[in-house]
mmCIF file of C-alpha atoms and ligand atoms in Angstrom:
data_model
loop_
_atom_site.group_PDB
_atom_site.id
_atom_site.type_symbol
_atom_site.label_atom_id
_atom_site.label_comp_id
_atom_site.label_asym_id
_atom_site.label_seq_id
_atom_site.Cartn_x
_atom_site.Cartn_y
_atom_site.Cartn_z
ATOM 1 C CA MET X 1161 -0.303 -0.004 -0.203
ATOM 2 C CA ASP X 1162 1.417 3.503 -0.669
ATOM 3 C CA LEU X 1163 0.923 6.069 1.828
ATOM 4 C CA GLU X 1164 0.966 9.850 1.001
ATOM 5 C CA LEU X 1165 3.872 11.506 3.004
ATOM 6 C CA LEU X 1166 2.489 13.258 6.044
ATOM 7 C CA LYS X 1167 2.762 16.783 5.545
ATOM 8 C CA VAL X 1168 4.354 18.336 8.971
ATOM 9 C CA GLU X 1169 2.612 21.733 7.970
ATOM 10 C CA GLU X 1170 -1.013 20.560 7.980
ATOM 11 C CA ILE X 1171 -0.784 19.825 11.706
ATOM 12 C CA GLU X 1172 -0.404 21.860 14.746
ATOM 13 C CA ARG X 1173 -1.294 19.840 18.118
ATOM 14 C CA VAL X 1174 -0.888 16.217 18.545
ATOM 15 C CA LEU X 1175 -1.691 14.006 21.329
ATOM 16 C CA VAL X 1176 -0.007 10.833 21.387
ATOM 17 C CA VAL X 1177 -1.698 8.394 23.537
ATOM 18 C CA VAL X 1178 0.071 5.352 24.569
ATOM 19 C CA ALA X 1179 -0.530 2.314 27.383
ATOM 20 C CA HIS X 1180 3.173 2.565 29.402
ATOM 21 C CA PRO X 1181 6.068 4.330 29.694
ATOM 22 C CA ASP X 1182 8.667 4.030 26.979
ATOM 23 C CA ASP X 1183 6.099 2.697 24.303
ATOM 24 C CA ALA X 1184 6.137 6.243 22.242
ATOM 25 C CA GLU X 1185 10.006 5.701 22.694
ATOM 26 C CA TYR X 1186 10.213 2.650 20.195
ATOM 27 C CA GLY X 1187 9.978 4.824 17.194
ATOM 28 C CA LEU X 1188 7.347 7.269 17.464
ATOM 29 C CA SER X 1189 9.183 9.931 19.310
ATOM 30 C CA VAL X 1190 11.434 10.008 16.203
ATOM 31 C CA ALA X 1191 8.201 11.656 14.728
ATOM 32 C CA VAL X 1192 7.413 13.524 17.965
ATOM 33 C CA ASN X 1193 10.759 15.079 17.878
ATOM 34 C CA SER X 1194 10.390 16.462 14.089
ATOM 35 C CA PHE X 1195 6.829 17.936 15.026
ATOM 36 C CA THR X 1196 8.331 19.841 18.099
ATOM 37 C CA THR X 1197 11.427 20.685 16.180
ATOM 38 C CA ALA X 1198 9.020 22.252 13.690
ATOM 39 C CA GLY X 1199 7.328 24.280 16.314
ATOM 40 C CA LYS X 1200 4.263 22.075 16.876
ATOM 41 C CA GLU X 1201 2.667 21.595 20.270
ATOM 42 C CA VAL X 1202 2.302 17.682 21.159
ATOM 43 C CA GLY X 1203 1.380 15.954 24.797
ATOM 44 C CA TYR X 1204 1.623 12.321 25.433
ATOM 45 C CA LEU X 1205 -1.102 10.665 27.380
ATOM 46 C CA LEU X 1206 -0.060 7.244 28.993
ATOM 47 C CA LEU X 1207 -3.002 5.128 30.106
ATOM 48 C CA THR X 1208 -1.325 2.983 32.697
ATOM 49 C CA ALA X 1209 2.287 3.613 34.769
ATOM 50 C CA GLY X 1210 3.778 0.657 33.370
ATOM 51 C CA GLU X 1211 4.303 -0.765 37.303
ATOM 52 C CA ALA X 1212 3.997 -4.360 35.955
ATOM 53 C CA GLY X 1213 7.343 -3.809 33.564
ATOM 54 C CA ILE X 1214 10.148 -5.058 35.493
ATOM 55 C CA ARG X 1215 10.004 -8.644 36.227
ATOM 56 C CA ASP X 1216 12.370 -8.413 39.562
ATOM 57 C CA MET X 1217 11.659 -4.882 40.700
ATOM 58 C CA GLU X 1218 8.406 -4.030 43.032
ATOM 59 C CA PRO X 1219 5.386 -2.293 41.429
ATOM 60 C CA ALA X 1220 6.009 0.507 43.294
ATOM 61 C CA LYS X 1221 9.073 1.584 42.884
ATOM 62 C CA THR X 1222 8.972 0.443 39.028
ATOM 63 C CA LYS X 1223 6.119 3.273 38.600
ATOM 64 C CA ALA X 1224 8.572 5.766 40.260
ATOM 65 C CA LEU X 1225 11.234 4.817 38.191
ATOM 66 C CA ARG X 1226 9.190 4.715 34.688
ATOM 67 C CA ALA X 1227 7.665 8.067 35.480
ATOM 68 C CA HIS X 1228 11.230 9.542 36.077
ATOM 69 C CA GLU X 1229 12.260 7.925 32.764
ATOM 70 C CA GLN X 1230 9.540 9.255 30.711
ATOM 71 C CA ARG X 1231 9.808 12.724 31.982
ATOM 72 C CA ALA X 1232 13.423 12.741 30.602
ATOM 73 C CA ALA X 1233 12.544 11.502 27.440
ATOM 74 C CA CYS X 1234 9.765 13.521 26.932
ATOM 75 C CA GLN X 1235 12.163 16.335 27.694
ATOM 76 C CA GLU X 1236 14.580 14.901 24.982
ATOM 77 C CA VAL X 1237 12.084 15.447 22.317
ATOM 78 C CA GLY X 1238 10.689 19.202 23.819
ATOM 79 C CA VAL X 1239 7.208 17.486 25.329
ATOM 80 C CA GLU X 1240 6.207 19.640 28.357
ATOM 81 C CA HIS X 1241 2.456 17.844 28.952
ATOM 82 C CA LEU X 1242 2.647 14.844 29.962
ATOM 83 C CA THR X 1243 -0.018 12.846 31.614
ATOM 84 C CA ILE X 1244 0.376 9.316 33.238
ATOM 85 C CA LEU X 1245 -3.271 7.685 34.487
ATOM 86 C CA ASP X 1246 -3.788 4.773 36.723
ATOM 87 C CA PHE X 1247 -5.295 2.093 34.254
ATOM 88 C CA PRO X 1248 -3.704 -1.453 35.661
ATOM 89 C CA ASP X 1249 -0.917 -2.074 33.921
ATOM 90 C CA GLY X 1250 -1.267 -5.696 31.763
ATOM 91 C CA GLU X 1251 -4.816 -5.874 32.667
ATOM 92 C CA MET X 1252 -5.915 -3.367 30.468
ATOM 93 C CA GLU X 1253 -9.875 -3.963 29.150
ATOM 94 C CA TYR X 1254 -11.933 -2.021 26.660
ATOM 95 C CA GLY X 1255 -14.147 -0.066 28.394
ATOM 96 C CA LEU X 1256 -16.405 3.005 28.928
ATOM 97 C CA ASP X 1257 -14.188 3.983 31.398
ATOM 98 C CA VAL X 1258 -11.302 4.407 29.674
ATOM 99 C CA ARG X 1259 -12.471 5.529 26.693
ATOM 100 C CA LYS X 1260 -13.995 8.403 29.035
ATOM 101 C CA ALA X 1261 -10.552 9.191 30.113
ATOM 102 C CA VAL X 1262 -8.949 9.247 26.571
ATOM 103 C CA ALA X 1263 -11.781 11.536 25.154
ATOM 104 C CA LYS X 1264 -11.672 13.838 28.335
ATOM 105 C CA GLU X 1265 -7.638 14.443 27.570
ATOM 106 C CA ILE X 1266 -8.649 15.279 23.685
ATOM 107 C CA ARG X 1267 -11.225 17.846 24.616
ATOM 108 C CA GLU X 1268 -8.996 19.446 26.942
ATOM 109 C CA PHE X 1269 -5.832 19.137 24.757
ATOM 110 C CA GLN X 1270 -7.393 19.894 21.809
ATOM 111 C CA PRO X 1271 -5.205 17.903 19.044
ATOM 112 C CA ASP X 1272 -6.065 18.135 15.655
ATOM 113 C CA THR X 1273 -3.689 14.952 15.525
ATOM 114 C CA VAL X 1274 -3.700 12.118 17.905
ATOM 115 C CA ALA X 1275 -0.911 9.274 17.879
ATOM 116 C CA VAL X 1276 -0.666 5.878 18.840
ATOM 117 C CA ILE X 1277 1.465 2.873 17.963
ATOM 118 C CA ASN X 1278 0.560 -0.432 16.405
ATOM 119 C CA PHE X 1279 -2.117 -2.089 17.953
ATOM 120 C CA ASP X 1280 -2.910 -5.076 15.510
ATOM 121 C CA PHE X 1281 -2.432 -8.788 16.902
ATOM 122 C CA SER X 1282 0.769 -9.340 15.727
ATOM 123 C CA ALA X 1283 4.225 -6.722 16.434
ATOM 124 C CA ARG X 1284 7.508 -7.117 15.402
ATOM 125 C CA TRP X 1285 8.421 -9.116 18.217
ATOM 126 C CA GLY X 1286 5.465 -11.405 18.206
ATOM 127 C CA ILE X 1287 2.316 -11.098 19.914
ATOM 128 C CA ASN X 1288 1.212 -7.506 20.715
ATOM 129 C CA HIS X 1289 1.175 -6.618 24.497
ATOM 130 C CA ILE X 1290 -2.831 -6.910 25.265
ATOM 131 C CA ASP X 1291 -2.186 -3.118 26.326
ATOM 132 C CA HIS X 1292 -1.497 -2.128 23.073
ATOM 133 C CA ARG X 1293 -4.013 -3.681 21.756
ATOM 134 C CA VAL X 1294 -6.758 -2.134 23.885
ATOM 135 C CA THR X 1295 -5.234 1.459 23.918
ATOM 136 C CA GLY X 1296 -5.412 1.344 19.964
ATOM 137 C CA LYS X 1297 -9.103 0.310 19.881
ATOM 138 C CA VAL X 1298 -9.796 2.772 22.552
ATOM 139 C CA VAL X 1299 -8.427 5.882 21.334
ATOM 140 C CA ALA X 1300 -9.860 4.996 17.739
ATOM 141 C CA ASP X 1301 -13.298 5.033 19.340
ATOM 142 C CA ALA X 1302 -12.752 8.042 22.139
ATOM 143 C CA ILE X 1303 -11.521 10.347 18.959
ATOM 144 C CA ARG X 1304 -15.434 9.694 18.115
ATOM 145 C CA ASP X 1305 -16.775 10.400 21.391
ATOM 146 C CA ALA X 1306 -15.004 13.592 22.233
ATOM 147 C CA ASP X 1307 -16.706 15.119 19.434
ATOM 148 C CA ASN X 1308 -20.010 13.802 20.174
ATOM 149 C CA PRO X 1309 -21.873 16.157 22.627
ATOM 150 C CA TRP X 1310 -24.050 13.626 23.651
ATOM 151 C CA ILE X 1311 -21.236 11.269 24.996
ATOM 152 C CA HIS X 1312 -19.896 11.837 28.507
ATOM 153 C CA ARG X 1313 -21.818 14.822 28.888
ATOM 154 C CA ASP X 1314 -20.850 14.551 32.822
ATOM 155 C CA LEU X 1315 -16.991 15.421 31.469
ATOM 156 C CA ASP X 1316 -18.121 19.473 31.377
ATOM 157 C CA VAL X 1317 -16.013 19.928 29.014
ATOM 158 C CA GLU X 1318 -16.477 21.019 25.052
ATOM 159 C CA PRO X 1319 -16.619 18.394 22.391
ATOM 160 C CA TRP X 1320 -13.756 18.306 20.460
ATOM 161 C CA LYS X 1321 -12.884 17.047 16.730
ATOM 162 C CA ALA X 1322 -9.528 15.543 16.361
ATOM 163 C CA ASP X 1323 -8.981 15.195 12.487
ATOM 164 C CA ARG X 1324 -5.985 12.757 12.061
ATOM 165 C CA LEU X 1325 -5.331 9.237 13.640
ATOM 166 C CA LEU X 1326 -1.433 8.099 13.278
ATOM 167 C CA ILE X 1327 -0.198 5.129 13.855
ATOM 168 C CA SER X 1328 3.353 4.164 14.231
ATOM 169 C CA GLY X 1329 4.889 1.159 13.438
ATOM 170 C CA SER X 1330 1.651 -0.734 12.003
HETATM 171 ZN ZN1 ZN K 1491 3.992 -0.637 25.972
#
């Protein structure tokens, strides 16, 4: 499939939504760096703190370490807006609660473009992580939710339409 090259000048604000600290650093952050270098605003939303990501380390310690690493990684590519939510690492499920959390961030941050990583069943390394698969589906649906004034009416944030979904490494 031939894809047209993305015209960076057509985007202004990008919201990156991933499941874990370091997900964006497997390729997507290269694109982020080109956006911020071109003067675009980029924000990150992490749905989990990645607390289950290191086998030999207690979740509370892992959580703090990975937040620290993510802040440093964001600094490297000129990203100041970083939100880390507390959905359970490794146990994410598709549902209205997480769709609502993403829709809320889209309405508040007001991106024209949302970016995710590959959420296919397969990834370069084998079977893709369940949290990645869930996150991609959630984000695709939350983009639509965010623009619908009759969905998540209790959020008390104006609807917002993001026009474009970028998928890295798909
Ligand atoms: Zn991950």
